[in-house]
Short mmCIF file of C-alpha atoms and ligand atoms in Angstrom, two decimals:
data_model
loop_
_atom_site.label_atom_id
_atom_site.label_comp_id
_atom_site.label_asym_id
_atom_site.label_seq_id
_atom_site.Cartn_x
_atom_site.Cartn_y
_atom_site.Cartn_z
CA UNK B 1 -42.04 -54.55 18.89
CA UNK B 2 -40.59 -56.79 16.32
CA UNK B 3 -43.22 -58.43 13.67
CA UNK B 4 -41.61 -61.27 12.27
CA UNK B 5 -43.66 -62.55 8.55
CA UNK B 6 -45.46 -59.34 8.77
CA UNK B 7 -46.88 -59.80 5.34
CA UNK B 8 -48.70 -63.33 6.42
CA UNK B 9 -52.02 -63.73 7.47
CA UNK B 10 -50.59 -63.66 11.26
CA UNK B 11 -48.89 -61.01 10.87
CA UNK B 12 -51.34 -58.57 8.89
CA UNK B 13 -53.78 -59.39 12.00
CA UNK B 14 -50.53 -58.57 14.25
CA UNK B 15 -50.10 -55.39 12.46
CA UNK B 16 -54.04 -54.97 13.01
CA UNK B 17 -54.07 -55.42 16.56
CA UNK B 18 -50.61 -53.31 17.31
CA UNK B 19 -52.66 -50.35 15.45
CA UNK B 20 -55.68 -50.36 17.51
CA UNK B 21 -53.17 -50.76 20.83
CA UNK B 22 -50.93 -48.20 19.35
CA UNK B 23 -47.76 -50.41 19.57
CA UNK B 24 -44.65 -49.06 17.90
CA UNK B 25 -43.17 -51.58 15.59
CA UNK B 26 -39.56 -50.99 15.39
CA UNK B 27 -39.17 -53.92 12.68
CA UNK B 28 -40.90 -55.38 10.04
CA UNK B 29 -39.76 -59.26 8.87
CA UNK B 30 -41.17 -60.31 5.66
CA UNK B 31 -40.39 -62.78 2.48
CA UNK B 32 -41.45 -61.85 -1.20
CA UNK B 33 -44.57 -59.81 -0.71
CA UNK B 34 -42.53 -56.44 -1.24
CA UNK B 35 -45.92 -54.75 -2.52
CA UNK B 36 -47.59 -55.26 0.95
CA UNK B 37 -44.59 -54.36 2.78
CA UNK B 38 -44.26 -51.44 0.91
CA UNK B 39 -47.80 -50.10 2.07
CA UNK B 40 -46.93 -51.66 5.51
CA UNK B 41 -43.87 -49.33 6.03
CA UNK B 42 -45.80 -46.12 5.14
CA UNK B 43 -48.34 -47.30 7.82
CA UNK B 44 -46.15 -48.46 10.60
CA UNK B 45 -42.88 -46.90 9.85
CA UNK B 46 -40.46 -49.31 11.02
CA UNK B 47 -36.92 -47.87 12.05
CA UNK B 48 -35.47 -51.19 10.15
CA UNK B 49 -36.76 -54.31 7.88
CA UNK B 50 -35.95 -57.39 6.51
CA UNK B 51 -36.55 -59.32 3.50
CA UNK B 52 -35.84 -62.65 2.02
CA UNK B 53 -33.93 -61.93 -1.27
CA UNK B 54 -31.46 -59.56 -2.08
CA UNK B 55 -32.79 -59.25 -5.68
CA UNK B 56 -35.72 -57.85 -4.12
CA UNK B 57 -33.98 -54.93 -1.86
CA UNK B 58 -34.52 -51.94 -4.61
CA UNK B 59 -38.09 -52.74 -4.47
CA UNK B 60 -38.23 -51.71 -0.56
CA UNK B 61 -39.13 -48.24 -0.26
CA UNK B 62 -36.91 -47.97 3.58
CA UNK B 63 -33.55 -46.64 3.79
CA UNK B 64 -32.45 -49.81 5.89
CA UNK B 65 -33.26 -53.01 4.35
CA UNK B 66 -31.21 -56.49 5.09
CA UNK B 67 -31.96 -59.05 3.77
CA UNK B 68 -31.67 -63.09 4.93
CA UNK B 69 -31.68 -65.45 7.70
CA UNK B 70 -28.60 -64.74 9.42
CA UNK B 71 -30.05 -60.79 9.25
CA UNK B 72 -33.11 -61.59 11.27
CA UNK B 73 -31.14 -62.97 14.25
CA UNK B 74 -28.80 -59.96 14.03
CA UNK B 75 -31.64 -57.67 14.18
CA UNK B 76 -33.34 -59.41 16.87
CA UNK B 77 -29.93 -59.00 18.95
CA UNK B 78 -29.66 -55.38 18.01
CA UNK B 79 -33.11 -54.21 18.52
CA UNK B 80 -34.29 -52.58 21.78
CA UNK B 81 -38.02 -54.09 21.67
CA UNK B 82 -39.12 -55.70 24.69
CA UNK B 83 -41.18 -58.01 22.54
CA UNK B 84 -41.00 -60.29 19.55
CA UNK B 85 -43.88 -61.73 17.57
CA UNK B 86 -43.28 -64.67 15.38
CA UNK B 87 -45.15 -65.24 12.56
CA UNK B 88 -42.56 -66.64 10.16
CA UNK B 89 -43.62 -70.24 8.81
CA UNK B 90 -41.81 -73.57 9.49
CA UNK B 91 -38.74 -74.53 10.57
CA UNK B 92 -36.99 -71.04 9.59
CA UNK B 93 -39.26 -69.58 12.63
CA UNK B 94 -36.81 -71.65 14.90
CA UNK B 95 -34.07 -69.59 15.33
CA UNK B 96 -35.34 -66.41 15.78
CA UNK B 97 -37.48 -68.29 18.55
CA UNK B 98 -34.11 -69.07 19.92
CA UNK B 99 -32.39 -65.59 19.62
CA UNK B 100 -35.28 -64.00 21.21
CA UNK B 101 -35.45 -65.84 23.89
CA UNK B 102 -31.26 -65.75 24.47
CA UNK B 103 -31.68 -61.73 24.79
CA UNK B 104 -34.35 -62.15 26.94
CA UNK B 105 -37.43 -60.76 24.98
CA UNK B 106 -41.06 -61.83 25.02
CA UNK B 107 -41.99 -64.07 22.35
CA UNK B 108 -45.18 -64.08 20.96
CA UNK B 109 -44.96 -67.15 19.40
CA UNK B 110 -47.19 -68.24 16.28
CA UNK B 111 -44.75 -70.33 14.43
CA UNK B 112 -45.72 -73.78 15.71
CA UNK B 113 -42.78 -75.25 14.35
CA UNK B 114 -40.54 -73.64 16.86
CA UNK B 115 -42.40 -75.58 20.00
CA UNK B 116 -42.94 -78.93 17.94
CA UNK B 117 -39.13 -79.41 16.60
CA UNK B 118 -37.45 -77.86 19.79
CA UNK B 119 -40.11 -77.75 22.68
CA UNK B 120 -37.74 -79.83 25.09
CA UNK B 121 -34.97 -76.90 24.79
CA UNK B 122 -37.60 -74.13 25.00
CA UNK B 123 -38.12 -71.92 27.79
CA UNK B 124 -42.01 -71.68 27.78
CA UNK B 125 -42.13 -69.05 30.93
CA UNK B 126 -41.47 -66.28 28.12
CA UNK B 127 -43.70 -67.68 25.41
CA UNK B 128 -47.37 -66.57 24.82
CA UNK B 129 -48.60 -68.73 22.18
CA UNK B 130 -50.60 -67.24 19.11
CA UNK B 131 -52.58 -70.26 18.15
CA UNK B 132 -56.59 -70.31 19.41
CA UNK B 133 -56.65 -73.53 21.17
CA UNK B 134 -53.57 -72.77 23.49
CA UNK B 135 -55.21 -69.37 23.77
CA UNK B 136 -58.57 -71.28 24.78
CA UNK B 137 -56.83 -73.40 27.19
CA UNK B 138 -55.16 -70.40 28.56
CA UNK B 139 -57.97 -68.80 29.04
CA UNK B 140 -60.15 -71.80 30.80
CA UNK B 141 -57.42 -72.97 33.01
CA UNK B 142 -58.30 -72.40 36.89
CA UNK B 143 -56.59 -73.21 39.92
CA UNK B 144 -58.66 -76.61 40.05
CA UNK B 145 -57.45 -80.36 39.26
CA UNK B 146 -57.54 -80.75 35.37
CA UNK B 147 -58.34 -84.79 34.13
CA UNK B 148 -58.19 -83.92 30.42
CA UNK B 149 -57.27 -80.96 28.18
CA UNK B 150 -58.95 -81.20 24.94
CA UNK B 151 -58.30 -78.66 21.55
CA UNK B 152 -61.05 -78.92 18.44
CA UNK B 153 -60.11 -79.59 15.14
CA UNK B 154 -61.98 -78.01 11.76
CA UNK B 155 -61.15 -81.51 10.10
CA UNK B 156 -60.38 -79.24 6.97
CA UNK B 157 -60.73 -79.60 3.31
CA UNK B 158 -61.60 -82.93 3.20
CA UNK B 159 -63.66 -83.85 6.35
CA UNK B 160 -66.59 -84.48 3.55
CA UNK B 161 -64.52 -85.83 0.90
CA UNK B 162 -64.71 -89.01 -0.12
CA UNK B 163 -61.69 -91.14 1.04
CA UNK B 164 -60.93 -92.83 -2.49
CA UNK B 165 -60.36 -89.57 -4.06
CA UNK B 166 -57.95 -88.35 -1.26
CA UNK B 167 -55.18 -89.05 -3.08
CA UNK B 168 -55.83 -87.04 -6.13
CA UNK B 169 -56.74 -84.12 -4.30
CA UNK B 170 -54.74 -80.96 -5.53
CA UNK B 171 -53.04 -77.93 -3.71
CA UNK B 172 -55.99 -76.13 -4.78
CA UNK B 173 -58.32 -78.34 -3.13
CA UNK B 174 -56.14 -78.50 -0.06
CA UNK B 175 -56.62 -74.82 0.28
CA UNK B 176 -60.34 -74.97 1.03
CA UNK B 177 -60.35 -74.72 4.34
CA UNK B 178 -64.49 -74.32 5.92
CA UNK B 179 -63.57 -71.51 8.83
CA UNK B 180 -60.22 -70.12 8.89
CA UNK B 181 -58.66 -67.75 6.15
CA UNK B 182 -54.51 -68.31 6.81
CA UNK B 183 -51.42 -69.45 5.01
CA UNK B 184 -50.52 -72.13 2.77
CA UNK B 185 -48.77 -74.19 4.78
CA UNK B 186 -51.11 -74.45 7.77
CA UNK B 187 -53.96 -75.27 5.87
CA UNK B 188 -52.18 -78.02 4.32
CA UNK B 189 -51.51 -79.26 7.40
CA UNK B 190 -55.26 -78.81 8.84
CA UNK B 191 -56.21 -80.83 5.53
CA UNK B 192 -53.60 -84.00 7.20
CA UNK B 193 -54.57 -83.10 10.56
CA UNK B 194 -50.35 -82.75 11.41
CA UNK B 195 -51.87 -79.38 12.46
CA UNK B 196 -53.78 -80.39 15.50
CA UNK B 197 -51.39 -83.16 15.94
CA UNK B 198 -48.57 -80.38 16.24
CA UNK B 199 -51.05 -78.46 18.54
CA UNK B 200 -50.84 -81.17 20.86
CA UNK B 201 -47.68 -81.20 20.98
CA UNK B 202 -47.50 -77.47 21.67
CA UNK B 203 -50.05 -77.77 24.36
CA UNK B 204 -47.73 -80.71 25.99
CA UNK B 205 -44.86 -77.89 26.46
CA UNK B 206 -47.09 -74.84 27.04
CA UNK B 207 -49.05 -76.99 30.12
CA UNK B 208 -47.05 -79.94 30.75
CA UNK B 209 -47.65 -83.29 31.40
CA UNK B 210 -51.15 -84.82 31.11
CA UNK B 211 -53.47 -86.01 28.89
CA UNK B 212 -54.69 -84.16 25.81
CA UNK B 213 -56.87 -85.28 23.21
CA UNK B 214 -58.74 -83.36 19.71
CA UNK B 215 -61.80 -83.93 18.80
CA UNK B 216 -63.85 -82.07 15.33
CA UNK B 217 -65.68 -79.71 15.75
CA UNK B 218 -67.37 -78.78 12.08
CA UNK B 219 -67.57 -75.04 12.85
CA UNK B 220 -64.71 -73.74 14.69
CA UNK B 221 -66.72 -71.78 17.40
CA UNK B 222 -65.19 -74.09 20.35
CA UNK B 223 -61.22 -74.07 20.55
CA UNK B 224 -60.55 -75.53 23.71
CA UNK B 225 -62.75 -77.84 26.27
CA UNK B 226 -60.99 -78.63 29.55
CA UNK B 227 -62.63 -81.86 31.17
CA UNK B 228 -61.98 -81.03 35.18
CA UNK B 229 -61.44 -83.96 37.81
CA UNK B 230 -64.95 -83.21 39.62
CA UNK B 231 -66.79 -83.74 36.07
CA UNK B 232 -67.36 -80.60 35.03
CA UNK B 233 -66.42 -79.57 31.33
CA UNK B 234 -65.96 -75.88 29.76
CA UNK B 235 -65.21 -75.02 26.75
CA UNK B 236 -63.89 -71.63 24.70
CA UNK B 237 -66.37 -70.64 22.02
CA UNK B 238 -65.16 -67.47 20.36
CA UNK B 239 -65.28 -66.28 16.10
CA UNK B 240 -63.10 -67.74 13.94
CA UNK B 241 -60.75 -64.72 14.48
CA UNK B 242 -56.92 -64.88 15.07
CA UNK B 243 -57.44 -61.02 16.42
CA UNK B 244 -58.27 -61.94 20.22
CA UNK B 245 -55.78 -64.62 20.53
CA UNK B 246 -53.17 -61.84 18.71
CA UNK B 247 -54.77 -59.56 21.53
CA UNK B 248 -53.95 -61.38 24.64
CA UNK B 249 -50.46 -62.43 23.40
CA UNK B 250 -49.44 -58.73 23.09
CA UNK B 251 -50.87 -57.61 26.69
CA UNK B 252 -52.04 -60.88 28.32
CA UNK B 253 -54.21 -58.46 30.90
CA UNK B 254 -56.30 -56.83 27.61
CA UNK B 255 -59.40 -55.63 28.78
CA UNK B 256 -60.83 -54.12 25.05
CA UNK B 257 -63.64 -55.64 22.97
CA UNK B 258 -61.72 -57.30 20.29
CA UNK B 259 -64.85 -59.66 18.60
CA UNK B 260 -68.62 -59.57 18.84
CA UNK B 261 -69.66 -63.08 21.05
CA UNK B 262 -70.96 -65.70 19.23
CA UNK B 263 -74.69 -65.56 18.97
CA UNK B 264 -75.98 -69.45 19.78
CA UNK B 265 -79.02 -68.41 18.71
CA UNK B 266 -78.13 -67.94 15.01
CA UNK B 267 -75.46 -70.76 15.04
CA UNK B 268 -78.25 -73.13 15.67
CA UNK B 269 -76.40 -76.29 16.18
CA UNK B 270 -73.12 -77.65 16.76
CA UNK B 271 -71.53 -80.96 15.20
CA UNK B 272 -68.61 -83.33 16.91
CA UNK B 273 -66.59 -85.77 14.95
CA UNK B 274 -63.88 -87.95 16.09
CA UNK B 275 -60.36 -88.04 14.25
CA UNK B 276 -59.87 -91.19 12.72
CA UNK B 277 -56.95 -92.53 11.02
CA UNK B 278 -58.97 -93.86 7.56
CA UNK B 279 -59.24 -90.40 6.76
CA UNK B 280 -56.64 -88.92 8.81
CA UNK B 281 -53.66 -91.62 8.84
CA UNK B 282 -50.72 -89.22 10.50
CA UNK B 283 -53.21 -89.99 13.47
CA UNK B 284 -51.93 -93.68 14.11
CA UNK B 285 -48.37 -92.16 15.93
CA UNK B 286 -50.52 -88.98 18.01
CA UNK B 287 -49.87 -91.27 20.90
CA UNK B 288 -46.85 -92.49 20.35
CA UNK B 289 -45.51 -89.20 19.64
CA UNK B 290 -47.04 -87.67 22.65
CA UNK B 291 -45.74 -90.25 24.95
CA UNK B 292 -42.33 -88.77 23.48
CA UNK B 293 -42.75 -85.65 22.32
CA UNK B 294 -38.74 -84.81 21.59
CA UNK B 295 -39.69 -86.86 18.59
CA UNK B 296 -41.37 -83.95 16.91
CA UNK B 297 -38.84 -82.79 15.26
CA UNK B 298 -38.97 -85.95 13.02
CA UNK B 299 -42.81 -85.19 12.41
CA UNK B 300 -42.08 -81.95 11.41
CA UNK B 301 -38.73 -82.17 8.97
CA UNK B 302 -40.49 -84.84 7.06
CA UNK B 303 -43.99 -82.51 7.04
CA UNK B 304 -42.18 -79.86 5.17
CA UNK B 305 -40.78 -81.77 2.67
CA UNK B 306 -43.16 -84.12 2.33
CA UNK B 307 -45.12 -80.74 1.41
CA UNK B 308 -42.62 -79.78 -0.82
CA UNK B 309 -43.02 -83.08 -2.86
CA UNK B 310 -46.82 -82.80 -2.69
CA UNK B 311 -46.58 -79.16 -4.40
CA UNK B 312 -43.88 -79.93 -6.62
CA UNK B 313 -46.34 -82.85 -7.75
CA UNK B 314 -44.39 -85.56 -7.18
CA UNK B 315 -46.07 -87.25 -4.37
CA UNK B 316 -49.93 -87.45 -3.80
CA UNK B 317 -51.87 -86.19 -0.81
CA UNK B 318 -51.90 -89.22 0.74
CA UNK B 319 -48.52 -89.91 0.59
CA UNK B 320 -47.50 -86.80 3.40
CA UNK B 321 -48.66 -88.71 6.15
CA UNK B 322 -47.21 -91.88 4.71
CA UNK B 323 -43.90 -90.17 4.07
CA UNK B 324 -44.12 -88.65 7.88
CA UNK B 325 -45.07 -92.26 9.09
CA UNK B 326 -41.86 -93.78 7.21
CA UNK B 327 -39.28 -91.17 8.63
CA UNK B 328 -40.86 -91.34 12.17
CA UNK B 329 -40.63 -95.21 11.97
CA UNK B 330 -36.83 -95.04 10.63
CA UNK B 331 -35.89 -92.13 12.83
CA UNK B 332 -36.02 -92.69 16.72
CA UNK B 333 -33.25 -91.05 18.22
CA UNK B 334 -34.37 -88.16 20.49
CA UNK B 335 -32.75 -84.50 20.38
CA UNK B 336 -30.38 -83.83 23.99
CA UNK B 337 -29.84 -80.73 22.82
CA UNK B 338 -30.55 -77.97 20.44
CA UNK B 339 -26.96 -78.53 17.83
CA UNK B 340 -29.16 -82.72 17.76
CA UNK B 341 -32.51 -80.77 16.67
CA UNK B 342 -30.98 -79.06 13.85
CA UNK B 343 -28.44 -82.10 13.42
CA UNK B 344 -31.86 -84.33 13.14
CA UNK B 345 -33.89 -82.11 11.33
CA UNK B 346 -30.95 -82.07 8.52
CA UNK B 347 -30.89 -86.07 8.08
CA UNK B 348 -34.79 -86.26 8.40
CA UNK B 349 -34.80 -84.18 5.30
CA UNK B 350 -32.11 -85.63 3.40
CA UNK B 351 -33.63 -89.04 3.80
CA UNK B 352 -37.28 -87.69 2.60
CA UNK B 353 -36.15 -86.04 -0.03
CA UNK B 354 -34.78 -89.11 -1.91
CA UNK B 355 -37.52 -91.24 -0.62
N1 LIG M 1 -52.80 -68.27 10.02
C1 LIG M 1 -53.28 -68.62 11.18
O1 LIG M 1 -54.44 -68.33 11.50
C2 LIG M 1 -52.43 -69.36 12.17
C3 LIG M 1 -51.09 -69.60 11.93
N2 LIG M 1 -50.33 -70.21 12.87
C4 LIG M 1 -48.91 -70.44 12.60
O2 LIG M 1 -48.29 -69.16 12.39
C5 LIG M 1 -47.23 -69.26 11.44
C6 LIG M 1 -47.51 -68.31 10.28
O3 LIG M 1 -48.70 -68.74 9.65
P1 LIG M 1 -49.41 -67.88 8.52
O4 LIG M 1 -49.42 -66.44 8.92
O5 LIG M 1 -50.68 -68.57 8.25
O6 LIG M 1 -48.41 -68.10 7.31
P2 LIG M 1 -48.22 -67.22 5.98
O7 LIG M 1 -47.68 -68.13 4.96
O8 LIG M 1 -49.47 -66.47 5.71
O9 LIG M 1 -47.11 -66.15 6.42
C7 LIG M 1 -45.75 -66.49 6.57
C8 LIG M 1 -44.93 -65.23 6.72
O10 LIG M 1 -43.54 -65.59 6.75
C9 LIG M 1 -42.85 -64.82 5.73
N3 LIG M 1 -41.70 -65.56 5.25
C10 LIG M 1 -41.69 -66.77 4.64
N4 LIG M 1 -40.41 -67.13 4.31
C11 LIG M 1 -39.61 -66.11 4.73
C12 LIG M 1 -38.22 -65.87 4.69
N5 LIG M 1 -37.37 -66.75 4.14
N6 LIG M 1 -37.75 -64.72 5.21
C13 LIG M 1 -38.58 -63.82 5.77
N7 LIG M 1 -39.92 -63.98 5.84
C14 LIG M 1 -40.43 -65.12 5.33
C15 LIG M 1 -43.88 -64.61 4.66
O11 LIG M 1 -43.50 -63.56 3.79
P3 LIG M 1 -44.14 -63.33 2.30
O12 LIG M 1 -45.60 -63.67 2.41
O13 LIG M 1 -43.87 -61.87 2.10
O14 LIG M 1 -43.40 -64.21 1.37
C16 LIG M 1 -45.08 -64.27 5.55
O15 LIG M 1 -44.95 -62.95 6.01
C17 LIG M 1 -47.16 -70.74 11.02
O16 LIG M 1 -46.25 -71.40 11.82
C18 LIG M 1 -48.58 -71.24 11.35
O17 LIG M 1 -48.63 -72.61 11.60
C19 LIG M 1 -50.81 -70.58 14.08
C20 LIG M 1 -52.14 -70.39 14.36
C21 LIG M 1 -53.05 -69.78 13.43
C1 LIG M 2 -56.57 -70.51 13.58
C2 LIG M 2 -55.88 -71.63 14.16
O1 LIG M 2 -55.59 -71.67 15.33
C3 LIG M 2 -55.50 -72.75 13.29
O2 LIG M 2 -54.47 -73.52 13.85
C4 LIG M 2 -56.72 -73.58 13.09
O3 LIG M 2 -56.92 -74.34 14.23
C5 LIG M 2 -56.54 -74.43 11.90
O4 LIG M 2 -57.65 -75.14 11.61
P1 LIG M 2 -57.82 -76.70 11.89
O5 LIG M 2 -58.67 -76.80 13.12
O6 LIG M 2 -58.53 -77.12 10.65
O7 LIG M 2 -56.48 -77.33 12.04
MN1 LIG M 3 -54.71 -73.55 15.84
#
């Protein structure tokens, strides 16, 4: 298979679960983490890899290194894997999303992005999603009439913060999250909450239409609840672990042990918490958005550099929803196609940048 960001905390647990399976990975996709990709050649022995930067190819210890965008799609057309996992973050995930689908591979899709700015123009039928509440929704969906699907939220780095000091919160503190060990990126956005509010948006084109909700859940033991017309509710407890959702996604009829169960016993208690938009404000357009959610390509252009202002200092943390909220307001033309999502994506960006 291919392993697309092979270096990030996906795709080390990719590269996990492909040993214990004894999956051949025929490429290896990474950025600047040439050290790690180094050791994960020897491992895996990829026949080919790519890398971000050129100034970086001497460093690669593999007689066939490209490097750049336009090289991942080439290799993706070129390769003979059946399979593609995508672990690349943000809107760069996109095309190779595309590509894999056009030459008919699986996609094992963790890059978010890909479903949020371009979901309309997405096949699903050859996506399985590596993110744990689609997984848990996956994996309590029955052939009975669903009223409600429901994913849980951490409420990240600042679910105990006080709201007045929000805004001077740093990168640093951003990067607390309570459960889950993963990128950057992500756990910025599970400190806004444009994480679960991109989740639902996922779940919208993974399952369709119908109504979906989040709710917090301090622990991250539940993923999923599914609230069934005759009034019965289950839910997905599993560890914090991105290994069984990684699992299913590479052989969706995986019989193995991948994680010890949770033991109730010792977790003692469990806490809910509803999202609200005091602490949380990107949640004032979740319903708006998911009433039209071709509009999440908006959401997500202004995310990313609304992020890019917040680590470059020049915004506060606040000020990425209210940046998000500003460009969703001014920008309300949906995508017909796939040339408008990257055609939208471009002016979203230009617009927050000089904001
Ligand atoms: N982490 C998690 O538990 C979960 C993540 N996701 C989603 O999965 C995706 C990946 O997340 P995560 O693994 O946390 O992110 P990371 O930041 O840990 O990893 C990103 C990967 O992409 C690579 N990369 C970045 N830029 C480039 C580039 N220009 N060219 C080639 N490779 C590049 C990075 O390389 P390098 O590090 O070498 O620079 C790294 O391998 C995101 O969309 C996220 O939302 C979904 C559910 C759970
Ligand atoms: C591991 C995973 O699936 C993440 O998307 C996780 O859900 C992020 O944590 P939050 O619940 O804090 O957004
Ligand atoms: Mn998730």
């Amino acid at each position: 298979m291919i392993v697309l960001g092979s270096t990030g905390s996906i795709g080390v647990n990719t590269l996990e679960v492909a040993k214990k399976f004894s999956i051949d990975i025929e490429v290896l996709v990474a950025g600047n983490n040439i050290e790690l990709l180094n050791k994960q050649i020897q491992e895996h022995n990829p026949k080919t890899v790519v890398i971000a930067n050129k100034d970086d190819l001497f460093k690669v210890k593999h007689p066939n290194v490209l490097c750049g965008e336009e090289a991942i799609l080439k290799i993706i057309e070129d390769s003979k894997s059946d399979l593609v996992v995508n672990a690349l973050v943000g809107f760069l995930g996109l095309r190779p999303t595309l590509t894999a689908l056009k030459c008919n591979k699986r996609v094992a899709l963790a890059n978010k992005e890909s479903l949020v700015a371009c979901g309309a123009f997405i096949d699903t039928a050859k996506i399985q999603p590596i993110d744990s509440e689609h997984f848990g929704l996956w994996y309590l969906l029955q052939n009975r009439p669903v009223e409600k699907m429901i994913i849980t939220a951490s409420g990240g780095a600042f679910r105990d913060w006080d709201i007045k000091k929000l805004q001077r919160a740093t990168l640093a503190d951003t990067q607390k999250h309570p459960n889950w060990s993963m990128g950057q990126k992500i756990t910025i956005d599970s400190a806004t909450m444009v994480n679960k509010m991109f989740e639902l948006l996922e779940a919208r084109w993974l399952f369709g239409e119908g109504k979906y909700d989040a709710i917090i859940e301090t622990k991250s033991l539940i993923h999923a609840l599914i609230d069934f017309k005759d009034g019965s509710t289950t839910a997905h407890f599993a560890d914090a672990n991105m290994q069984l959702p990684i699992a299913f996604a590479l052989d969706s009829k995986m019989q193995e042990n991948i994680l010890s169960h949770v033991d109730l016993l010792k977790v003692g208690s469990l806490e809910f918490r509803e999202i609200t938009v005091e602490r949380y404000p990107v949640w004032e357009i979740k319903e708006e958005l998911l009433q039209n959610p071709s509009r999440g390509v908006v959401v997500n252009a202004a995310n990313e550099v609304a992020i890019e202002k917040f680590i470059a200092k020049e915004i506060g943390f606040m000020d990425i929803a209210k940046n998000i909220i500003k460009a969703y307001e001014k920008f309300d033309a949906q995508p017909k196609n796939v040339d408008d999502v990257f055609a939208i994506d471009k002016e979203v960006r230009n617009f927050v940048r000089v904001e």
